[in-house]
mmCIF file of C-alpha atoms in Angstrom:
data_model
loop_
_atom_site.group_PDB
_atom_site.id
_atom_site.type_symbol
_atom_site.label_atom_id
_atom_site.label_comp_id
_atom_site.label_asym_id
_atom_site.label_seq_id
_atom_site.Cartn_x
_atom_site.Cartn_y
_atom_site.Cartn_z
ATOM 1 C CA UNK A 172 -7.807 17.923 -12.707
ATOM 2 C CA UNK A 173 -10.840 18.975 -14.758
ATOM 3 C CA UNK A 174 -13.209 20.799 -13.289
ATOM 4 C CA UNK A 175 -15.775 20.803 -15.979
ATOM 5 C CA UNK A 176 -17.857 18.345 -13.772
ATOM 6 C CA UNK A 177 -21.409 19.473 -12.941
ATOM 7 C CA UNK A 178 -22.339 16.387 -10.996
ATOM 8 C CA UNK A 179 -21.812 15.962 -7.127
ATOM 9 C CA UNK A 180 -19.808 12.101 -8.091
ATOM 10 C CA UNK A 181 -16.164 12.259 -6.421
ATOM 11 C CA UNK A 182 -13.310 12.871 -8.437
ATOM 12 C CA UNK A 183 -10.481 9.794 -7.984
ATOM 13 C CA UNK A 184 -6.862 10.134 -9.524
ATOM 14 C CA UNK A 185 -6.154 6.795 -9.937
ATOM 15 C CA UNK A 186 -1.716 6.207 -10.304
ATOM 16 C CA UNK A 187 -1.036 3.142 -11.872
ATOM 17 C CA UNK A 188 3.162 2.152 -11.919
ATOM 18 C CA UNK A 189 3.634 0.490 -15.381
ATOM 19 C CA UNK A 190 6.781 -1.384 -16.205
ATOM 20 C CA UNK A 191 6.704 -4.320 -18.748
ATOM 21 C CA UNK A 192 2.686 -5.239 -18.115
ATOM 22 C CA UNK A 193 1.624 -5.882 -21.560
ATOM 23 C CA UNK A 194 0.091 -9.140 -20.954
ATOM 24 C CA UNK A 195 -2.741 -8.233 -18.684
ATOM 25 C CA UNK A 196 -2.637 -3.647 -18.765
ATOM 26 C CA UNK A 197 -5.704 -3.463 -20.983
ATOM 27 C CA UNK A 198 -7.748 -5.394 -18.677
ATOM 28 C CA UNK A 199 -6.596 -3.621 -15.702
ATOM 29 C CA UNK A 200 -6.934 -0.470 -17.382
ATOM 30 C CA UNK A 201 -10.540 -0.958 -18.758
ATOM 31 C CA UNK A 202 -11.738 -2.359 -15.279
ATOM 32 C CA UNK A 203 -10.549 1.130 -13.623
ATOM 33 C CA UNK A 204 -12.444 3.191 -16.489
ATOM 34 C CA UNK A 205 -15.395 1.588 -16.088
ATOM 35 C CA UNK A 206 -15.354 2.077 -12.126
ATOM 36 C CA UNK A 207 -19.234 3.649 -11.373
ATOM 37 C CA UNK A 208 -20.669 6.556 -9.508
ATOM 38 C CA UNK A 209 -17.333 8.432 -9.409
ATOM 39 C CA UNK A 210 -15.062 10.481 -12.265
ATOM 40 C CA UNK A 211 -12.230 8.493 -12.712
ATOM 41 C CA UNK A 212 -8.471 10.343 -13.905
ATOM 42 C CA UNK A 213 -6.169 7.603 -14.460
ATOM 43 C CA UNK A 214 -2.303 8.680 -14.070
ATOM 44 C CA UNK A 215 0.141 6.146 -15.795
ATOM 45 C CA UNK A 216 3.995 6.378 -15.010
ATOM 46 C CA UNK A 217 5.888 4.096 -16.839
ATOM 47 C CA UNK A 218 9.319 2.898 -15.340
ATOM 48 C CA UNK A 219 11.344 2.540 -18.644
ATOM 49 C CA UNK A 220 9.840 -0.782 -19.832
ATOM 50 C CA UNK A 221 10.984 -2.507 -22.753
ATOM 51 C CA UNK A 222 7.863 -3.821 -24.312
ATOM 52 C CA UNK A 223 4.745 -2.958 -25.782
ATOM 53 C CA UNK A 224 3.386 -1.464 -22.437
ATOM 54 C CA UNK A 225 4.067 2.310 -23.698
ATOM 55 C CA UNK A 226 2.175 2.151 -27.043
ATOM 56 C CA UNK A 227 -0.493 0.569 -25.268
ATOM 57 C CA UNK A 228 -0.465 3.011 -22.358
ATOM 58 C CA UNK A 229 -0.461 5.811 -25.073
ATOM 59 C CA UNK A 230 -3.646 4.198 -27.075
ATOM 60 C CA UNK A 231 -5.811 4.777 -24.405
ATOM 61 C CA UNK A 232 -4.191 8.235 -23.607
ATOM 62 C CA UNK A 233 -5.148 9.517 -27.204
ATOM 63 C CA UNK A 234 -8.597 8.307 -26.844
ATOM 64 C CA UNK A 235 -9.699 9.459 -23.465
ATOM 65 C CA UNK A 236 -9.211 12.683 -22.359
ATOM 66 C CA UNK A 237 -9.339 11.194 -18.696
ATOM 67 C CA UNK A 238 -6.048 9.027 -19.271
ATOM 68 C CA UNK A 239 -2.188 10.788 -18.985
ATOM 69 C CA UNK A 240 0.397 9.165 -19.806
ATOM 70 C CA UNK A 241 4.253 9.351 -19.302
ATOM 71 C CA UNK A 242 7.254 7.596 -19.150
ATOM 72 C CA UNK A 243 9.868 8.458 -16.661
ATOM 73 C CA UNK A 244 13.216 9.571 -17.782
ATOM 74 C CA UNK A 245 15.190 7.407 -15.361
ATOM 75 C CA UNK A 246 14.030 4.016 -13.440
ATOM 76 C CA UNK A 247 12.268 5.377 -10.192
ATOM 77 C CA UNK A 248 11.478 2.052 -8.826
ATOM 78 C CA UNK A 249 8.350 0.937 -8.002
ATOM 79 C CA UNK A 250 7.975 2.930 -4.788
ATOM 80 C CA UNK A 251 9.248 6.029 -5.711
ATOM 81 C CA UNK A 252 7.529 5.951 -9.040
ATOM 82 C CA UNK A 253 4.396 5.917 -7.059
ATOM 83 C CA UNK A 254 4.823 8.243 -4.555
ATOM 84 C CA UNK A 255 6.222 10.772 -6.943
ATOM 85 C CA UNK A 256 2.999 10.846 -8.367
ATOM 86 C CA UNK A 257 1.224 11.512 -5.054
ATOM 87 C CA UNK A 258 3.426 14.486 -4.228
ATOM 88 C CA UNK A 259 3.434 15.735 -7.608
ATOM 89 C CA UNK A 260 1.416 19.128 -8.043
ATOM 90 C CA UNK A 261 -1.040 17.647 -10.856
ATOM 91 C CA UNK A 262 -2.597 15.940 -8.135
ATOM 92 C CA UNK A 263 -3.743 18.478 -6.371
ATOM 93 C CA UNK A 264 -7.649 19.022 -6.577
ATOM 94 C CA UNK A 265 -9.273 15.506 -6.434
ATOM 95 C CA UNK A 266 -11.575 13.829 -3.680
ATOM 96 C CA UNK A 267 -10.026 10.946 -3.393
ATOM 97 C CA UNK A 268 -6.482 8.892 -4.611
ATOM 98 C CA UNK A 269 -5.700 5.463 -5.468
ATOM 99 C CA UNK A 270 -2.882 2.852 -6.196
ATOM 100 C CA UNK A 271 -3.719 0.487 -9.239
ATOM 101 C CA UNK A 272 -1.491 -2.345 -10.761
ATOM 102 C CA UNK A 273 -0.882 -3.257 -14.142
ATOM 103 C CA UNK A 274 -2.364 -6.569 -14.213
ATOM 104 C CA UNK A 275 -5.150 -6.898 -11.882
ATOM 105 C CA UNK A 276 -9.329 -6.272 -12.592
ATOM 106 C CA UNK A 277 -11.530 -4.191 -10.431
ATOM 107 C CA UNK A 278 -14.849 -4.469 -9.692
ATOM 108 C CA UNK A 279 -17.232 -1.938 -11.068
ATOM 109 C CA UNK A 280 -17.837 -0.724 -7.532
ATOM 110 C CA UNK A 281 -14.522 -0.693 -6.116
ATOM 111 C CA UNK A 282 -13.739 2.851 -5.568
ATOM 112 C CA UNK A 283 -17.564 3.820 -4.508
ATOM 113 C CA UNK A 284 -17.583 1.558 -2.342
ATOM 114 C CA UNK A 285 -14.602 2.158 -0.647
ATOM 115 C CA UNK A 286 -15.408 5.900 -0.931
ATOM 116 C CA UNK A 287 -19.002 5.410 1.275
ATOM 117 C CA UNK A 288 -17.093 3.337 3.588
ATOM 118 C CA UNK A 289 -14.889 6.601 4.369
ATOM 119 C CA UNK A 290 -17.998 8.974 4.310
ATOM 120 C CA UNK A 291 -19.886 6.954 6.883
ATOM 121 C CA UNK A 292 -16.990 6.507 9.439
ATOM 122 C CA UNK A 293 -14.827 9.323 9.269
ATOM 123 C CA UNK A 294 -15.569 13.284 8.750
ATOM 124 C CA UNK A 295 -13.277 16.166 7.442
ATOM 125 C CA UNK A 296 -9.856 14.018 8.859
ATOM 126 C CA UNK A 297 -7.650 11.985 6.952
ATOM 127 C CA UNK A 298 -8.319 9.278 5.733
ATOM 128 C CA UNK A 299 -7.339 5.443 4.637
ATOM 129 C CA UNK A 300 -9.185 2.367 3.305
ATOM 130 C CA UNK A 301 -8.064 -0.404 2.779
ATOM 131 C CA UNK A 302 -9.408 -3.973 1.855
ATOM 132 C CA UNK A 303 -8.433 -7.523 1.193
ATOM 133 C CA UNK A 304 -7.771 -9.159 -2.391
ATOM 134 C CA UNK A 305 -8.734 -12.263 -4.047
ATOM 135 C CA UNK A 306 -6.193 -14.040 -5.176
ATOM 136 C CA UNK A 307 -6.731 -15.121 -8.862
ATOM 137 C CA UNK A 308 -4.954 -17.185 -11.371
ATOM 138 C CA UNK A 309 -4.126 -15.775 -14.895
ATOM 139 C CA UNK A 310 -7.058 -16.458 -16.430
ATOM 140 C CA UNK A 311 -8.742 -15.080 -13.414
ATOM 141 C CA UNK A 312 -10.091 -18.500 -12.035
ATOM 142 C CA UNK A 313 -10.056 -20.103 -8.596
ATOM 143 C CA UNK A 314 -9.364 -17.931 -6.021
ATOM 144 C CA UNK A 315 -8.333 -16.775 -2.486
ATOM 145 C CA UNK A 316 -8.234 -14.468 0.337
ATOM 146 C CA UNK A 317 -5.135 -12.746 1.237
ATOM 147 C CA UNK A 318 -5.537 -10.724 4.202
ATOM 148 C CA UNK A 319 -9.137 -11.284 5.994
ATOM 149 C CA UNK A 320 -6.818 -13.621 9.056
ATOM 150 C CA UNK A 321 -4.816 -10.132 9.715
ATOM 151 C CA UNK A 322 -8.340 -8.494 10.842
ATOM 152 C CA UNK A 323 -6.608 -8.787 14.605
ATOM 153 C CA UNK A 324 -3.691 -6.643 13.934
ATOM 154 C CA UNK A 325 -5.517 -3.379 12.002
ATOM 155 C CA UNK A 326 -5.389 -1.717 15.623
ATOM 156 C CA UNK A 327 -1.570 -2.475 16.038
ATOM 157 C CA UNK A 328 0.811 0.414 15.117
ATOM 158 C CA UNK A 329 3.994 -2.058 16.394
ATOM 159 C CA UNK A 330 2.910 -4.836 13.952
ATOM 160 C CA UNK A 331 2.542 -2.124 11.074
ATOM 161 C CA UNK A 332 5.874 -0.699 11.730
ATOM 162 C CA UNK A 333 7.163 -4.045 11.328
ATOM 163 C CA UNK A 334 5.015 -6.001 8.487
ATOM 164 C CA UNK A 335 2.292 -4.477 5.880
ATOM 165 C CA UNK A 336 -0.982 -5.775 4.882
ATOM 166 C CA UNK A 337 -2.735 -2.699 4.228
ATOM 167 C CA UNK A 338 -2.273 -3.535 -0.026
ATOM 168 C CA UNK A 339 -1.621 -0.513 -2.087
ATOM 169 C CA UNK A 340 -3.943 -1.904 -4.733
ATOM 170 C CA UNK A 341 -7.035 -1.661 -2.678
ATOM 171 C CA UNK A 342 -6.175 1.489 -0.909
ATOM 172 C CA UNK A 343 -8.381 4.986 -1.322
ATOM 173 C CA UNK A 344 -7.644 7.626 0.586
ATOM 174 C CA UNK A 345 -8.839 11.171 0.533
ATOM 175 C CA UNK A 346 -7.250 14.584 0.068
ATOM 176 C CA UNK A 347 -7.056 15.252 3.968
ATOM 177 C CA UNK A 348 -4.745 12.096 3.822
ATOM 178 C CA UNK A 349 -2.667 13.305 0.397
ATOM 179 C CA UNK A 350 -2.429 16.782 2.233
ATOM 180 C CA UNK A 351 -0.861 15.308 5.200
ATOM 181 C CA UNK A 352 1.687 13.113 3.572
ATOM 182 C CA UNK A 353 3.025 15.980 1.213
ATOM 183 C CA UNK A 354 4.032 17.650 4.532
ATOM 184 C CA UNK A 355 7.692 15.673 4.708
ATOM 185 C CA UNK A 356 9.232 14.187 2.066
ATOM 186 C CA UNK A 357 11.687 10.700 3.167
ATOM 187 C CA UNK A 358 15.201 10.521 1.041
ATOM 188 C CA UNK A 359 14.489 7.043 0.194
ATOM 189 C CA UNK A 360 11.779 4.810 0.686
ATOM 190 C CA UNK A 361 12.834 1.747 2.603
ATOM 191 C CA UNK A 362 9.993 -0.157 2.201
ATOM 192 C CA UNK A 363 6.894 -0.687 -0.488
ATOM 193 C CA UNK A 364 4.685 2.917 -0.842
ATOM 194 C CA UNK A 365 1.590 1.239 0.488
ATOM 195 C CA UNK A 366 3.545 0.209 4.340
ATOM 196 C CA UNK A 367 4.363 3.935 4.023
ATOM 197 C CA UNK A 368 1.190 5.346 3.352
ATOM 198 C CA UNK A 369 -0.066 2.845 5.694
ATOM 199 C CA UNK A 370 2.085 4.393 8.657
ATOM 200 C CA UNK A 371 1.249 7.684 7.937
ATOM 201 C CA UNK A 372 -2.577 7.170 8.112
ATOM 202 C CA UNK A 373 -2.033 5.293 11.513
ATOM 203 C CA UNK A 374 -0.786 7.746 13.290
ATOM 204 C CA UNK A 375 -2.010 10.876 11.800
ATOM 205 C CA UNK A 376 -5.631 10.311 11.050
ATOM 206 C CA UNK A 377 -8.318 7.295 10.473
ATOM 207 C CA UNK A 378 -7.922 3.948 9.152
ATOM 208 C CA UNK A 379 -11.179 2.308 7.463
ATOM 209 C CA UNK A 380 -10.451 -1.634 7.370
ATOM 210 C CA UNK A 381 -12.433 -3.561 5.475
ATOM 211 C CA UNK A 382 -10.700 -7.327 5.271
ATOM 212 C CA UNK A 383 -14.218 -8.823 4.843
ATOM 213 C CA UNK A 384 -14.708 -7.415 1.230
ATOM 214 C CA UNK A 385 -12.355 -7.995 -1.756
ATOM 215 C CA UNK A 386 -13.514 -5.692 -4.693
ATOM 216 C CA UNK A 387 -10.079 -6.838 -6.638
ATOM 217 C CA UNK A 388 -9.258 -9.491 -8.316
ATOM 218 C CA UNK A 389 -5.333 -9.947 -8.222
ATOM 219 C CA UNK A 390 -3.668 -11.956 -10.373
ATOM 220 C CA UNK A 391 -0.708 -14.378 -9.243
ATOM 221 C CA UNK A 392 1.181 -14.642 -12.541
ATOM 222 C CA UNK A 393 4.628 -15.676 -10.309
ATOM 223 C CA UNK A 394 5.913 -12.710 -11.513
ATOM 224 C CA UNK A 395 4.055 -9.833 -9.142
ATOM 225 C CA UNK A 396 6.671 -7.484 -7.070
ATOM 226 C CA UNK A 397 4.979 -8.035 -3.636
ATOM 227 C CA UNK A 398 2.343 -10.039 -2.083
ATOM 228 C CA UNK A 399 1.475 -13.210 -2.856
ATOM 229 C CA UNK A 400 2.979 -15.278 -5.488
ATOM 230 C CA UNK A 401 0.903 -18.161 -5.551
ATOM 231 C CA UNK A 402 -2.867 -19.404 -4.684
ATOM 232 C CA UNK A 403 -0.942 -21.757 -2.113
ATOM 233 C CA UNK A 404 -2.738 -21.268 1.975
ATOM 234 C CA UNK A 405 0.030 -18.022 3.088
ATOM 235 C CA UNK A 406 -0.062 -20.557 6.267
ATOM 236 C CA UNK A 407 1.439 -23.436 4.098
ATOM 237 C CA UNK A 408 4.789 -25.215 6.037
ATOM 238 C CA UNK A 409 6.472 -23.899 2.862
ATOM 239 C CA UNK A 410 5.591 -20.087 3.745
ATOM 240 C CA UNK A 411 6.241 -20.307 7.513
ATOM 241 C CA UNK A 412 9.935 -22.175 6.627
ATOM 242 C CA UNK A 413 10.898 -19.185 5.055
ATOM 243 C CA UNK A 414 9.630 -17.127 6.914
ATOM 244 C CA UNK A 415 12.105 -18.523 9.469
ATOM 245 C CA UNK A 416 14.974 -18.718 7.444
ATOM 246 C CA UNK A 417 14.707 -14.363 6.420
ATOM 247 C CA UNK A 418 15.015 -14.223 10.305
ATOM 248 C CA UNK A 419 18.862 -15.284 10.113
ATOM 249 C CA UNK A 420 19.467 -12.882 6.780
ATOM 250 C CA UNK A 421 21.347 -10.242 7.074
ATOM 251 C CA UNK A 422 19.142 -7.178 7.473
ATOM 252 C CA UNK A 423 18.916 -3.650 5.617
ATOM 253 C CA UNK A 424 16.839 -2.442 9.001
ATOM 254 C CA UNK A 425 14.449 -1.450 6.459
ATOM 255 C CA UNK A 426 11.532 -1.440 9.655
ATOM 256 C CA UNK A 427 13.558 0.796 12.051
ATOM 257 C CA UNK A 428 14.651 3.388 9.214
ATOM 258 C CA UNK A 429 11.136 3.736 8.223
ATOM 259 C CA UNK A 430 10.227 4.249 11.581
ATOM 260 C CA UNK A 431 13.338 7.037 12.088
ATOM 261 C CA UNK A 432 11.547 9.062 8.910
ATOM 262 C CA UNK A 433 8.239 8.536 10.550
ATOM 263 C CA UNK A 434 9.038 10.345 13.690
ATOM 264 C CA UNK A 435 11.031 12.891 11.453
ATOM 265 C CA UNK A 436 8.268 13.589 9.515
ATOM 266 C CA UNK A 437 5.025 13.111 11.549
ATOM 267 C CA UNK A 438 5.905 12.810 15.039
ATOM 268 C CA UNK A 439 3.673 16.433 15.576
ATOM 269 C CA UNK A 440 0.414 14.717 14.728
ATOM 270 C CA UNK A 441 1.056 11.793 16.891
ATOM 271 C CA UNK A 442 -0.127 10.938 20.169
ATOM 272 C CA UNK A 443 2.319 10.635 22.987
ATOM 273 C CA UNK A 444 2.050 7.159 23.328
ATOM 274 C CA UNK A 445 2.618 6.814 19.180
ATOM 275 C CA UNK A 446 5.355 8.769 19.239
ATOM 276 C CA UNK A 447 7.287 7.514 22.194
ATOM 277 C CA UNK A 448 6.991 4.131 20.615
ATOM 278 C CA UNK A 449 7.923 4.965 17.305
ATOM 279 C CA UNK A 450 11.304 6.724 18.296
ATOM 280 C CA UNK A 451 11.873 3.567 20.657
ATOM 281 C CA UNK A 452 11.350 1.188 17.514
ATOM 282 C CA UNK A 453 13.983 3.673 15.522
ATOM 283 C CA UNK A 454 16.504 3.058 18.071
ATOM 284 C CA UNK A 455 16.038 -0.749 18.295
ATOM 285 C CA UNK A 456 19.428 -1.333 16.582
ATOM 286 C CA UNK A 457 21.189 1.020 19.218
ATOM 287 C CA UNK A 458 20.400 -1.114 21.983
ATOM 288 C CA UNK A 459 19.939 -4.576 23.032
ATOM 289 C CA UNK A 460 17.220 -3.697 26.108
ATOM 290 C CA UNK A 461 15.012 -1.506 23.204
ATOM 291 C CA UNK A 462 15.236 -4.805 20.609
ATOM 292 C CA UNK A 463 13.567 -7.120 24.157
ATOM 293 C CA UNK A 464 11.111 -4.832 25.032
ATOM 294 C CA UNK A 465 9.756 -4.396 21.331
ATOM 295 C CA UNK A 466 10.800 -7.941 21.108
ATOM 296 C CA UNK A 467 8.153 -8.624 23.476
ATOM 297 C CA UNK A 468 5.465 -6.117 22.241
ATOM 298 C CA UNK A 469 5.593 -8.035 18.856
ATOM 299 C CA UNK A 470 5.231 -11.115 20.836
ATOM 300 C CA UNK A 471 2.316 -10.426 22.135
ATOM 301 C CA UNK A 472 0.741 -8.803 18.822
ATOM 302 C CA UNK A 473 -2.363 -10.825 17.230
ATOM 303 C CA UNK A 474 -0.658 -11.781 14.405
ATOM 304 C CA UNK A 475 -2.273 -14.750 12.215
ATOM 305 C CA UNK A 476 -0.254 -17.189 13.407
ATOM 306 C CA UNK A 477 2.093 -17.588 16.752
ATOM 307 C CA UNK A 478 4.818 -18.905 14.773
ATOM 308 C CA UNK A 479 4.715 -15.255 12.730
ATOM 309 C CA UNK A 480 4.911 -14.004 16.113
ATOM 310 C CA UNK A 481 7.971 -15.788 17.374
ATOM 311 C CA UNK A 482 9.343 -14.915 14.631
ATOM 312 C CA UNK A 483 8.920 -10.950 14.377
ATOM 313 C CA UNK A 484 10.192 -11.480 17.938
ATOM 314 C CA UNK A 485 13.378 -12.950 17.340
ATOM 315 C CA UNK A 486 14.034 -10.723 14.358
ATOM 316 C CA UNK A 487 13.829 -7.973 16.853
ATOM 317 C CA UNK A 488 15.900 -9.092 19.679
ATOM 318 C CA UNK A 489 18.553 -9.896 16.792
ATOM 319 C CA UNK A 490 18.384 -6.479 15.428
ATOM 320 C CA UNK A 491 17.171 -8.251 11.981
ATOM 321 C CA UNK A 492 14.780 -5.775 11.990
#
């Protein structure tokens, strides 16, 4: 971190997970270093790629001193690659962190805002924001929202342990936060770095929701790794018909593993009511009366739809979970 700032604007490390982005990484770059009112230190981990992305990366490394650069030596995978950066010692020091993609823009006031929003709400305790998106295509026309219909379910520590919508590329969160996580370190990471980060800030500190501001502009190329993958309604009968047909896959348990490292690593800042229903959502696939009674927790959950509820209910009681 430099500490040659003289200034009282917060210091952001910004990680961005590059792999193959050439297309769109200046933009998304450029939009980040031209965020206002705070000092911006972008991070860039490359993931091996095969294309221009690491000369491009390394441009803008050479020319701003605020810009580091690196490929890794082996392929991390996108959710390691990030969280490797957040427990990694060169991020010690900042205000405030960050998750950027390689393709998206931000608005100029994306990471003040988000950083007021924290200031105003929450006081020397970890902390989380989080926003919605607007869905863009390529050329960064049309649009929609992702996330504002999942407003209901920001209070709901069952429906986070079993879906995300908390998106990594709007997320801020301060050093309280970073301090906390770097207390236990998972083996693997079962799901996407943002559910994780997500989880941790639920049940260890605050959680700043803002789905009625988008300060991103996200673009559906059909290619992205997670979240939407076209400007289609998320609600469309396509969407909801596969969401019922992933309810008869075979399942990794991804959900109740994550859960199992949660208590592992956290359960001491939890409440007792967190806790007890975190461990009993880490033994779901151990017994058929646990998968019913969470079965019927997540059927009662405000999800957007009652169809998405059904169907996070079923997955339980079938242990797809």
């Amino acid at each position: 971190m430099n500490d040659a700032f003289k200034d009282d604007k917060p210091t952001v490390l910004v990680m961005m997970a590059s792999y193959n982005g050439e297309k769109f990484i200046n933009e998304q770059i450029d939009s980040i270093l031209a965020q206002k009112d705070v000092h911006v230190t972008l991070r860039i981990c490359d993931d091996g790629s095969n294309d221009s992305t690491p000369s491009i990366c390394e441009s803008y490394a050479s020319k701003y001193d605020n810009v580091l650069f690196e490929v890794n030596k082996v392929n991390k995978g996108l959710a390691k690659n990030f969280m490797d950066m957040v427990y990694d010692d060169n991020a010690l020091g900042f205000n405030y962190y960050a998750f950027s993609d390689q393709d998206d823009v931000w608005l100029p006031e994306k990471l003040i805002h988000a950083i007021r929003q924290i200031e105003a709400q929450v006081h020397d305790e970890p902390a989380l924001y989080y926003s919605d998106i607007e869905n863009v295509n390529c050329d960064l026309s049309g649009g929609s929202r992702e996330y504002s219909s999942w407003i209901g379910c920001s209070q709901w520590l069952i429906a986070a342990l079993t879906v995300n919508w908390a998106s990594g590329c709007t997320m801020v969160f301060n050093s309280q936060l970073r301090e906390q996580i770097i207390t236990y370190e998972p083996r693997t990471y079962p799901r996407i770095h943002d559910s994780w980060i997500h989880l941790i800030a639920m049940v260890s500190g605050a959680v700043v929701v803002d789905l009625g501001d988008a300060y991103i502009k996200r673009r559906i190329s059909g290619d992205n790794q997670v979240g939407q993958r076209n400007l289609e309604s998320t609600e469309s009968f396509k969407s909801v018909a596969t969401r019922w047909k992933r309810i008869i896959k075979k399942s990794t348990h991804c959900q109740t593993r994550v859960a199992a490292y949660l208590l592992d690593g956290y359960e001491n800042v939890m409440g007792r009511d967190e806790a007890n229903l975190v461990r009993t959502y880490a033994k779901m696939p151990t017994s058929l009366y646990l998968r019913i009674k969470i079965g019927m927790k997540l059927l009662h959950c405000p999800f957007p739809t009652r169809s998405m509820a059904r169907a996070f209910a079923i997955k339980a009681v079938l242990n797809r979970l």
